[in-house]
Amino acid sequence: SPTELSLARVPDEIAPLVGAFNNLLTRVRNAFATQRRFVQDAAHELRTPMAAIGLQIENLRAHVPAGEATERFNQLEAGVTRAQHLIEQLLHLSRQDAPQSVGNARERVDIEVLLRESVSQLMVLADARRVDIGFEGSIAAVVFAPAAELRSVFDNLIDNALRYAPEGGVVDVKLHEVDGHAVVDVLDNGPGIPQAVIGRVFDRFFRVPGAVAGGSGLGLAIARTAAERHGLRIELRNRTGGPGLMARVHLPVLPV
Ligand code: ADP
């Protein structure tokens, strides 16, 4: 591996040191792999019982007279949905951490098509939150990357915009050119992110204190890992002309 030092090219005195360093490196690498496998196995094992709990709640609901415990059932279902979301994100994250996870083939991806798919798939969430979501594409952009990885970048950003926008709010997704570069902007009119912690929201499990319930703190970490792997860059800015966040994704566009 390129990080390991070669014993062939070092003087005798430091050879033992190099050996020790390489041993340590191997142990650190193994420790990471073990941790990753643990997270992956644990998340995987939680999937089935969680799905079973969801079904049981549904069944119970059908046997209880309407109105009686509706609110409790809603809370239970929301809790299960949250847990399922967290489980899926943990699985996604541990897969991203695996060195061989690049198995996902690169292809020419039309960003407008991809964004339209993402927006239409998240329409259910938008409707549930009565948030108005719009898409506008004023340029053509093609990126060479695995489509699924690109989807995870935009799905996470749009999902956040929809969850942090107020009920009845507005989310806009725009593919356009800024200063001669292709970018995707995801705009919402929610509370934005306090300037003091805006650099930390990409950290795993970091959540702004008091952020709306339902999140895991993993979405942006997943989005950033996928973005960086394929030459995209995500920039977060509080909007200047009013409340809300702008997530801007700079695209490495292929010449068309
Ligand atoms: P979560 O699942 O908690 O939303 P993320 O990693 O996606 O996790 O985001 C991390 C934190 O960044 C969130 O808990 C929230 O505090 C903040 N955040 C992300 N997107 C937005 C947004 N569009 N508006 C306001 N705050 C946001």
Short mmCIF file of N, CA and C in Angstrom, two decimals, residues 105-206:
data_model
loop_
_atom_site.label_atom_id
_atom_site.label_comp_id
_atom_site.label_asym_id
_atom_site.label_seq_id
_atom_site.Cartn_x
_atom_site.Cartn_y
_atom_site.Cartn_z
N ALA A 105 -20.41 1.51 -10.72
CA ALA A 105 -19.77 1.98 -11.96
C ALA A 105 -20.06 3.44 -12.29
N ARG A 106 -19.05 4.11 -12.83
CA ARG A 106 -19.24 5.49 -13.27
C ARG A 106 -19.91 5.52 -14.63
N GLU A 107 -20.73 6.52 -14.83
CA GLU A 107 -21.40 6.66 -16.13
C GLU A 107 -21.67 8.14 -16.37
N ARG A 108 -22.07 8.46 -17.59
CA ARG A 108 -22.42 9.85 -17.88
C ARG A 108 -23.83 10.10 -17.36
N VAL A 109 -23.95 10.98 -16.37
CA VAL A 109 -25.26 11.22 -15.76
C VAL A 109 -25.77 12.61 -16.12
N ASP A 110 -26.95 12.64 -16.71
CA ASP A 110 -27.61 13.91 -17.03
C ASP A 110 -28.22 14.44 -15.72
N ILE A 111 -27.66 15.55 -15.25
CA ILE A 111 -28.06 16.05 -13.92
C ILE A 111 -29.52 16.51 -13.88
N GLU A 112 -29.99 17.06 -14.98
CA GLU A 112 -31.39 17.50 -14.98
C GLU A 112 -32.34 16.31 -14.79
N VAL A 113 -32.07 15.22 -15.51
CA VAL A 113 -32.91 14.02 -15.39
C VAL A 113 -32.85 13.50 -13.95
N LEU A 114 -31.63 13.45 -13.41
CA LEU A 114 -31.44 12.95 -12.05
C LEU A 114 -32.19 13.80 -11.02
N LEU A 115 -32.12 15.13 -11.17
CA LEU A 115 -32.80 16.01 -10.22
C LEU A 115 -34.32 15.87 -10.32
N ARG A 116 -34.80 15.73 -11.56
CA ARG A 116 -36.26 15.56 -11.72
C ARG A 116 -36.73 14.29 -11.02
N GLU A 117 -35.93 13.22 -11.12
CA GLU A 117 -36.29 11.96 -10.44
C GLU A 117 -36.30 12.15 -8.93
N SER A 118 -35.25 12.82 -8.45
CA SER A 118 -35.13 13.02 -7.01
C SER A 118 -36.32 13.84 -6.48
N VAL A 119 -36.63 14.93 -7.20
CA VAL A 119 -37.74 15.79 -6.77
C VAL A 119 -39.06 15.02 -6.81
N SER A 120 -39.26 14.24 -7.86
CA SER A 120 -40.56 13.57 -7.93
C SER A 120 -40.67 12.47 -6.88
N GLN A 121 -39.53 11.86 -6.53
CA GLN A 121 -39.59 10.85 -5.49
C GLN A 121 -39.83 11.46 -4.10
N LEU A 122 -39.38 12.69 -3.91
CA LEU A 122 -39.56 13.33 -2.61
C LEU A 122 -40.86 14.11 -2.52
N MET A 123 -41.66 14.05 -3.59
CA MET A 123 -42.94 14.77 -3.61
C MET A 123 -43.87 14.33 -2.48
N VAL A 124 -43.81 13.04 -2.11
CA VAL A 124 -44.65 12.53 -1.02
C VAL A 124 -44.35 13.30 0.27
N LEU A 125 -43.05 13.48 0.54
CA LEU A 125 -42.64 14.21 1.74
C LEU A 125 -43.09 15.67 1.65
N ALA A 126 -42.92 16.27 0.45
CA ALA A 126 -43.33 17.66 0.26
C ALA A 126 -44.83 17.81 0.52
N ASP A 127 -45.63 16.88 -0.02
CA ASP A 127 -47.08 16.94 0.18
C ASP A 127 -47.42 16.81 1.65
N ALA A 128 -46.76 15.84 2.31
CA ALA A 128 -47.05 15.61 3.72
C ALA A 128 -46.77 16.87 4.54
N ARG A 129 -45.74 17.62 4.15
CA ARG A 129 -45.38 18.80 4.92
C ARG A 129 -45.99 20.07 4.32
N ARG A 130 -46.80 19.89 3.29
CA ARG A 130 -47.43 21.00 2.56
C ARG A 130 -46.40 22.03 2.11
N VAL A 131 -45.25 21.53 1.69
CA VAL A 131 -44.20 22.41 1.18
C VAL A 131 -44.26 22.39 -0.34
N ASP A 132 -44.15 23.56 -0.92
CA ASP A 132 -44.19 23.72 -2.36
C ASP A 132 -42.78 23.51 -2.91
N ILE A 133 -42.60 22.54 -3.80
CA ILE A 133 -41.25 22.34 -4.31
C ILE A 133 -41.23 22.58 -5.82
N GLY A 134 -40.23 23.35 -6.25
CA GLY A 134 -40.13 23.68 -7.67
C GLY A 134 -38.77 23.30 -8.22
N PHE A 135 -38.74 22.95 -9.51
CA PHE A 135 -37.46 22.66 -10.16
C PHE A 135 -37.30 23.54 -11.39
N GLU A 136 -36.08 24.00 -11.58
CA GLU A 136 -35.80 24.86 -12.72
C GLU A 136 -34.42 24.47 -13.25
N GLY A 137 -34.34 24.12 -14.52
CA GLY A 137 -33.04 23.78 -15.09
C GLY A 137 -32.76 24.67 -16.29
N SER A 138 -31.75 25.50 -16.19
CA SER A 138 -31.50 26.42 -17.30
C SER A 138 -30.25 26.07 -18.09
N ILE A 139 -29.54 25.01 -17.67
CA ILE A 139 -28.39 24.56 -18.46
C ILE A 139 -28.40 23.03 -18.55
N ALA A 140 -27.63 22.51 -19.50
CA ALA A 140 -27.44 21.06 -19.56
C ALA A 140 -26.15 20.73 -18.82
N ALA A 141 -26.17 19.68 -18.01
CA ALA A 141 -24.95 19.31 -17.28
C ALA A 141 -24.84 17.79 -17.21
N VAL A 142 -23.66 17.29 -17.57
CA VAL A 142 -23.41 15.86 -17.52
C VAL A 142 -22.20 15.61 -16.61
N VAL A 143 -22.38 14.73 -15.62
CA VAL A 143 -21.29 14.41 -14.69
C VAL A 143 -20.97 12.92 -14.82
N PHE A 144 -19.68 12.61 -14.78
CA PHE A 144 -19.23 11.22 -14.91
C PHE A 144 -19.04 10.63 -13.51
N ALA A 145 -20.03 9.89 -13.05
CA ALA A 145 -19.98 9.33 -11.69
C ALA A 145 -21.08 8.27 -11.58
N PRO A 146 -21.04 7.45 -10.51
CA PRO A 146 -22.14 6.50 -10.33
C PRO A 146 -23.44 7.25 -10.01
N ALA A 147 -24.49 6.96 -10.76
CA ALA A 147 -25.74 7.69 -10.58
C ALA A 147 -26.26 7.59 -9.15
N ALA A 148 -26.12 6.41 -8.54
CA ALA A 148 -26.66 6.22 -7.19
C ALA A 148 -25.95 7.13 -6.18
N GLU A 149 -24.65 7.34 -6.37
CA GLU A 149 -23.90 8.20 -5.45
C GLU A 149 -24.34 9.65 -5.62
N LEU A 150 -24.55 10.05 -6.88
CA LEU A 150 -25.02 11.42 -7.12
C LEU A 150 -26.41 11.61 -6.52
N ARG A 151 -27.24 10.57 -6.66
CA ARG A 151 -28.58 10.68 -6.09
C ARG A 151 -28.50 10.90 -4.58
N SER A 152 -27.57 10.21 -3.91
CA SER A 152 -27.52 10.35 -2.46
C SER A 152 -27.11 11.77 -2.06
N VAL A 153 -26.33 12.44 -2.90
CA VAL A 153 -25.98 13.84 -2.62
C VAL A 153 -27.24 14.70 -2.65
N PHE A 154 -27.95 14.64 -3.79
CA PHE A 154 -29.10 15.54 -3.95
C PHE A 154 -30.30 15.13 -3.10
N ASP A 155 -30.52 13.81 -2.96
CA ASP A 155 -31.64 13.36 -2.12
C ASP A 155 -31.50 13.90 -0.70
N ASN A 156 -30.28 13.81 -0.16
CA ASN A 156 -30.09 14.27 1.22
C ASN A 156 -30.29 15.77 1.36
N LEU A 157 -29.80 16.54 0.38
CA LEU A 157 -29.94 18.00 0.47
C LEU A 157 -31.40 18.42 0.31
N ILE A 158 -32.10 17.80 -0.65
CA ILE A 158 -33.50 18.17 -0.88
C ILE A 158 -34.37 17.70 0.29
N ASP A 159 -34.06 16.51 0.78
CA ASP A 159 -34.78 15.98 1.94
C ASP A 159 -34.64 16.94 3.14
N ASN A 160 -33.44 17.43 3.38
CA ASN A 160 -33.24 18.41 4.45
C ASN A 160 -34.06 19.67 4.22
N ALA A 161 -33.98 20.20 2.99
CA ALA A 161 -34.71 21.44 2.68
C ALA A 161 -36.20 21.26 2.98
N LEU A 162 -36.73 20.09 2.60
CA LEU A 162 -38.16 19.84 2.83
C LEU A 162 -38.49 19.69 4.31
N ARG A 163 -37.54 19.11 5.07
CA ARG A 163 -37.81 18.92 6.50
C ARG A 163 -37.61 20.18 7.32
N TYR A 164 -36.69 21.03 6.89
CA TYR A 164 -36.44 22.24 7.68
C TYR A 164 -37.24 23.44 7.22
N ALA A 165 -37.83 23.38 6.03
CA ALA A 165 -38.73 24.45 5.61
C ALA A 165 -39.95 24.42 6.54
N PRO A 166 -40.56 25.56 6.80
CA PRO A 166 -41.75 25.54 7.66
C PRO A 166 -42.92 24.90 6.92
N GLU A 167 -43.91 24.42 7.65
CA GLU A 167 -45.09 23.89 6.97
C GLU A 167 -45.68 24.98 6.10
N GLY A 168 -46.03 24.62 4.89
CA GLY A 168 -46.53 25.62 3.95
C GLY A 168 -45.41 26.41 3.29
N GLY A 169 -44.17 26.00 3.51
CA GLY A 169 -43.01 26.72 2.98
C GLY A 169 -42.69 26.40 1.53
N VAL A 170 -41.52 26.89 1.09
CA VAL A 170 -41.14 26.76 -0.30
C VAL A 170 -39.71 26.22 -0.44
N VAL A 171 -39.54 25.26 -1.33
CA VAL A 171 -38.20 24.75 -1.65
C VAL A 171 -37.98 24.88 -3.15
N ASP A 172 -36.83 25.40 -3.53
CA ASP A 172 -36.51 25.52 -4.95
C ASP A 172 -35.23 24.78 -5.26
N VAL A 173 -35.26 24.02 -6.34
CA VAL A 173 -34.06 23.33 -6.80
C VAL A 173 -33.73 23.92 -8.17
N LYS A 174 -32.49 24.43 -8.29
CA LYS A 174 -32.12 25.10 -9.53
C LYS A 174 -30.81 24.56 -10.07
N LEU A 175 -30.82 24.22 -11.35
CA LEU A 175 -29.59 23.84 -12.03
C LEU A 175 -29.26 24.99 -12.95
N HIS A 176 -28.17 25.69 -12.66
CA HIS A 176 -27.86 26.86 -13.47
C HIS A 176 -26.37 27.17 -13.46
N GLU A 177 -26.01 28.24 -14.16
CA GLU A 177 -24.61 28.59 -14.27
C GLU A 177 -24.33 29.80 -13.40
N VAL A 178 -23.27 29.70 -12.58
CA VAL A 178 -22.86 30.83 -11.74
C VAL A 178 -21.38 31.08 -11.97
N ASP A 179 -21.02 32.28 -12.35
CA ASP A 179 -19.61 32.61 -12.65
C ASP A 179 -18.96 31.62 -13.60
N GLY A 180 -19.70 31.21 -14.60
CA GLY A 180 -19.14 30.30 -15.60
C GLY A 180 -19.06 28.85 -15.17
N HIS A 181 -19.63 28.52 -13.99
CA HIS A 181 -19.59 27.13 -13.51
C HIS A 181 -21.00 26.59 -13.31
N ALA A 182 -21.14 25.30 -13.53
CA ALA A 182 -22.44 24.65 -13.34
C ALA A 182 -22.65 24.36 -11.86
N VAL A 183 -23.77 24.81 -11.34
CA VAL A 183 -24.09 24.52 -9.94
C VAL A 183 -25.55 24.09 -9.80
N VAL A 184 -25.80 23.37 -8.69
CA VAL A 184 -27.17 23.07 -8.31
C VAL A 184 -27.42 23.76 -6.98
N ASP A 185 -28.45 24.57 -6.92
CA ASP A 185 -28.81 25.21 -5.65
C ASP A 185 -30.07 24.56 -5.10
N VAL A 186 -30.05 24.26 -3.80
CA VAL A 186 -31.26 23.79 -3.12
C VAL A 186 -31.58 24.84 -2.07
N LEU A 187 -32.70 25.52 -2.27
CA LEU A 187 -33.04 26.65 -1.40
C LEU A 187 -34.28 26.35 -0.58
N ASP A 188 -34.25 26.71 0.70
CA ASP A 188 -35.47 26.58 1.49
C ASP A 188 -35.71 27.88 2.24
N ASN A 189 -36.87 27.97 2.90
CA ASN A 189 -37.11 29.18 3.69
C ASN A 189 -37.29 28.84 5.17
N GLY A 190 -36.48 27.88 5.61
CA GLY A 190 -36.49 27.48 7.03
C GLY A 190 -35.60 28.40 7.86
N PRO A 191 -35.17 27.91 9.03
CA PRO A 191 -34.41 28.76 9.95
C PRO A 191 -32.94 28.98 9.56
N GLY A 192 -32.45 28.22 8.57
CA GLY A 192 -31.02 28.32 8.28
C GLY A 192 -30.21 27.67 9.39
N ILE A 193 -28.89 27.87 9.36
CA ILE A 193 -28.02 27.24 10.36
C ILE A 193 -27.20 28.33 11.05
N PRO A 194 -27.17 28.34 12.39
CA PRO A 194 -26.38 29.37 13.08
C PRO A 194 -24.94 29.38 12.52
N GLN A 195 -24.46 30.57 12.21
CA GLN A 195 -23.15 30.73 11.57
C GLN A 195 -22.04 30.01 12.35
N ALA A 196 -22.15 30.02 13.67
CA ALA A 196 -21.10 29.45 14.52
C ALA A 196 -20.92 27.95 14.31
N VAL A 197 -21.97 27.25 13.85
CA VAL A 197 -21.84 25.80 13.72
C VAL A 197 -21.97 25.32 12.28
N ILE A 198 -22.02 26.26 11.35
CA ILE A 198 -22.28 25.87 9.96
C ILE A 198 -21.18 24.95 9.42
N GLY A 199 -19.96 25.06 9.98
CA GLY A 199 -18.87 24.19 9.54
C GLY A 199 -18.93 22.80 10.14
N ARG A 200 -19.78 22.62 11.13
CA ARG A 200 -19.81 21.32 11.83
C ARG A 200 -20.94 20.41 11.40
N VAL A 201 -21.87 20.94 10.62
CA VAL A 201 -23.06 20.12 10.30
C VAL A 201 -22.75 18.94 9.38
N PHE A 202 -21.54 18.93 8.81
CA PHE A 202 -21.15 17.78 7.98
C PHE A 202 -20.60 16.64 8.83
N ASP A 203 -20.32 16.91 10.09
CA ASP A 203 -19.79 15.86 10.97
C ASP A 203 -20.87 14.83 11.25
N ARG A 204 -20.42 13.57 11.33
CA ARG A 204 -21.37 12.52 11.64
C ARG A 204 -22.06 12.77 12.98
N PHE A 205 -23.35 12.62 13.00
CA PHE A 205 -24.20 12.73 14.19
C PHE A 205 -24.31 14.15 14.72
N PHE A 206 -23.67 15.13 14.09
CA PHE A 206 -23.84 16.49 14.59
C PHE A 206 -25.20 17.03 14.18
#
